[in-house]
Amino acid sequence: MTGRCGPGGSETAAPLDGPGSRGDGGDVSVAVSCPRCGGPVRPPDLMHSETRCVRCGPVSPLHVPEHIGAEIVASVVERILGTADPPRRRPAPLWCPWPLPPGWTMTGVAYAGDDRTGVRATAVACAGPAPLGGGPADLVFVAEEPGVGLGTRLAGLVGPDPGPEIADALTDPGPGHPEHVGQARIRAAGHPTPLWLVHSPTDRSAYAGEARGMWLHAIAWPASAGHLLAEDVELHDLAEWTPPELVYGAPSPYLHGRA
């Protein structure tokens, strides 16, 4: 997938096209779904000003490009910055581990929102060798405003926000106790950012916390891949700067409906 050349021959981001379609001249096929359940959504119409899911009601539609590459990331960043409302809030961060762990690649990007609400959530997927061996592993980082529900859906939690789970984790009895939960060691944009382990299904491990006034989720498959989050992971906001050295891999199945 290639971008388009702008003035002076420089490459510009290929635009994101509508749901389930591929346009000409570099347009990118994008799946649009409900962030809370993954089901189909209905666009605004004469009777409703918001996007709606039959099961969940009004939602911020989730947009997942079919492929991943530098031009796709650039298009999502352009969408994030172009729909931000500075008087109301700063642009949503697009958190990505940087540098990536050895052997890891970026495997997907997504955002939730529309022209009316702006981008209210973002997701970045990565994949690579599992830290304890035994095959591949996947990580997804989600930044979202309250009520979007993407992070909790990927984590396998009930409800749109992880608040109740974090409240339980804050009562953790501390190191040495058999019920000690522990935290992930994350730095977001250079700032220490505690993430608490939440009660996810056994096929994954999930952590949740807060960064830049938004929920921050980190979900790992398989569950043992969560050990990566104990290794001083540095998260960088791709909306501020996208490293040209980023390596891209096969599209993440977890952003495309597997979770």
Tab-separated table of C-alpha atoms in Angstrom, residues 48-184:
chain	number	residue	atom	x	y	z
A	48	HIS	CA	-30.222	9.888	15.356
A	49	SER	CA	-27.183	12.143	15.459
A	50	GLU	CA	-24.838	9.436	16.761
A	51	THR	CA	-23.515	6.094	15.566
A	52	ARG	CA	-25.463	3.243	17.168
A	53	CYS	CA	-24.893	-0.416	17.960
A	54	VAL	CA	-28.030	-2.561	18.096
A	55	ARG	CA	-26.787	-4.205	21.288
A	56	CYS	CA	-24.954	-1.323	23.035
A	57	GLY	CA	-26.788	1.807	21.882
A	58	PRO	CA	-24.891	5.021	21.003
A	59	VAL	CA	-21.147	4.344	20.634
A	60	SER	CA	-17.965	5.854	19.260
A	61	PRO	CA	-17.395	3.705	16.135
A	62	LEU	CA	-14.177	1.679	16.044
A	63	HIS	CA	-12.137	2.007	12.830
A	64	VAL	CA	-9.564	-0.728	12.106
A	65	PRO	CA	-7.510	-0.478	8.885
A	66	GLU	CA	-7.154	-3.834	7.152
A	67	HIS	CA	-3.378	-3.497	6.793
A	68	ILE	CA	-0.567	-1.839	8.722
A	69	GLY	CA	2.370	0.243	7.521
A	70	ALA	CA	3.928	3.663	7.812
A	71	GLU	CA	1.333	5.335	5.584
A	72	ILE	CA	-1.544	3.827	7.585
A	73	VAL	CA	-0.076	5.044	10.872
A	74	ALA	CA	0.368	8.487	9.301
A	75	SER	CA	-3.283	8.515	8.228
A	76	VAL	CA	-4.478	7.612	11.727
A	77	VAL	CA	-2.225	10.277	13.262
A	78	GLU	CA	-3.656	12.796	10.785
A	79	ARG	CA	-7.177	11.782	11.841
A	80	ILE	CA	-6.283	12.108	15.550
A	81	LEU	CA	-4.805	15.571	15.127
A	82	GLY	CA	-7.401	16.749	12.622
A	83	THR	CA	-10.422	15.913	14.788
A	84	ALA	CA	-8.991	17.121	18.093
A	85	ASP	CA	-10.805	19.990	19.780
A	86	PRO	CA	-8.032	21.939	21.571
A	87	PRO	CA	-10.355	24.050	23.749
A	88	ARG	CA	-11.987	20.856	25.021
A	89	ARG	CA	-9.143	18.341	25.270
A	90	ARG	CA	-5.699	17.444	23.969
A	91	PRO	CA	-5.402	14.873	21.147
A	92	ALA	CA	-5.702	11.233	22.169
A	93	PRO	CA	-2.263	9.599	22.505
A	94	LEU	CA	-1.296	6.687	20.280
A	95	TRP	CA	0.829	4.671	22.708
A	96	CYS	CA	3.427	2.325	21.256
A	97	PRO	CA	6.368	0.614	23.008
A	98	TRP	CA	9.547	2.296	21.813
A	99	PRO	CA	12.004	0.908	21.340
A	100	LEU	CA	10.152	-2.305	20.555
A	101	PRO	CA	11.367	-5.456	22.328
A	102	PRO	CA	13.892	-7.465	20.273
A	103	GLY	CA	12.185	-9.325	17.436
A	104	TRP	CA	8.886	-7.461	17.839
A	105	THR	CA	6.891	-5.627	15.161
A	106	MET	CA	3.932	-3.261	15.108
A	107	THR	CA	0.916	-5.204	13.829
A	108	GLY	CA	-2.053	-2.856	13.936
A	109	VAL	CA	-3.567	0.500	14.743
A	110	ALA	CA	-7.148	1.606	15.368
A	111	TYR	CA	-9.190	4.532	16.615
A	112	ALA	CA	-12.723	5.066	17.941
A	113	GLY	CA	-14.697	8.215	17.217
A	114	ASP	CA	-16.121	10.258	14.375
A	115	ASP	CA	-16.180	13.804	13.027
A	116	ARG	CA	-18.800	14.793	15.607
A	117	THR	CA	-16.992	13.550	18.726
A	118	GLY	CA	-13.382	13.472	17.561
A	119	VAL	CA	-11.088	10.532	18.304
A	120	ARG	CA	-12.006	9.215	21.754
A	121	ALA	CA	-9.854	6.072	21.820
A	122	THR	CA	-6.800	4.640	20.099
A	123	ALA	CA	-5.178	1.216	19.974
A	124	VAL	CA	-1.767	-0.073	18.898
A	125	ALA	CA	-0.995	-3.778	18.487
A	126	CYS	CA	2.448	-5.401	18.519
A	127	ALA	CA	3.667	-8.985	18.227
A	128	GLY	CA	6.875	-10.915	18.743
A	129	PRO	CA	8.468	-13.841	20.554
A	130	ALA	CA	6.926	-14.704	23.920
A	131	PRO	CA	9.177	-13.726	26.846
A	132	LEU	CA	9.135	-17.244	28.337
A	133	GLY	CA	9.356	-19.101	25.025
A	134	GLY	CA	6.710	-21.325	23.516
A	135	GLY	CA	5.721	-19.305	20.468
A	136	PRO	CA	4.474	-15.858	19.467
A	137	ALA	CA	2.923	-13.268	21.746
A	138	ASP	CA	0.715	-10.228	21.160
A	139	LEU	CA	0.310	-6.939	23.024
A	140	VAL	CA	-2.380	-4.294	22.539
A	141	PHE	CA	-2.245	-0.854	24.179
A	142	VAL	CA	-5.478	1.150	24.367
A	143	ALA	CA	-5.909	4.789	25.393
A	144	GLU	CA	-9.521	5.867	25.774
A	145	GLU	CA	-11.880	8.347	27.326
A	146	PRO	CA	-14.357	7.067	29.937
A	147	GLY	CA	-17.284	5.153	28.509
A	148	VAL	CA	-15.800	4.034	25.186
A	149	GLY	CA	-15.388	0.394	26.233
A	150	LEU	CA	-12.685	-0.808	23.812
A	151	GLY	CA	-10.056	-1.575	26.442
A	152	THR	CA	-12.409	-3.502	28.695
A	153	ARG	CA	-13.719	-5.531	25.759
A	154	LEU	CA	-10.209	-6.570	24.721
A	155	ALA	CA	-9.366	-7.307	28.354
A	156	GLY	CA	-12.492	-9.441	28.728
A	157	LEU	CA	-14.007	-7.275	31.477
A	158	VAL	CA	-17.633	-6.396	32.133
A	159	GLY	CA	-18.668	-2.770	31.644
A	160	PRO	CA	-17.189	0.116	29.665
A	161	ASP	CA	-14.517	1.154	32.187
A	162	PRO	CA	-12.001	-0.635	34.462
A	163	GLY	CA	-12.749	1.518	37.521
A	164	PRO	CA	-14.242	-1.273	39.679
A	165	GLU	CA	-11.335	-3.587	38.854
A	166	ILE	CA	-8.764	-0.935	39.742
A	167	ALA	CA	-10.609	-0.168	42.980
A	168	ASP	CA	-10.228	-3.829	43.949
A	169	ALA	CA	-6.538	-3.786	43.000
A	170	LEU	CA	-5.944	-0.728	45.198
A	171	THR	CA	-6.897	-2.839	48.203
A	172	ASP	CA	-4.030	-5.223	47.384
A	173	PRO	CA	-2.423	-6.394	50.678
A	174	GLY	CA	1.119	-5.791	49.411
A	175	PRO	CA	4.239	-7.820	48.513
A	176	GLY	CA	4.651	-11.100	50.349
A	177	HIS	CA	0.920	-11.661	50.788
A	178	PRO	CA	-0.557	-14.645	48.866
A	179	GLU	CA	-3.196	-12.335	47.333
A	180	HIS	CA	-0.673	-9.712	46.199
A	181	VAL	CA	-1.476	-8.525	42.656
A	182	GLY	CA	1.425	-6.264	41.700
A	183	GLN	CA	1.804	-3.637	39.005
A	184	ALA	CA	3.194	-3.366	35.513
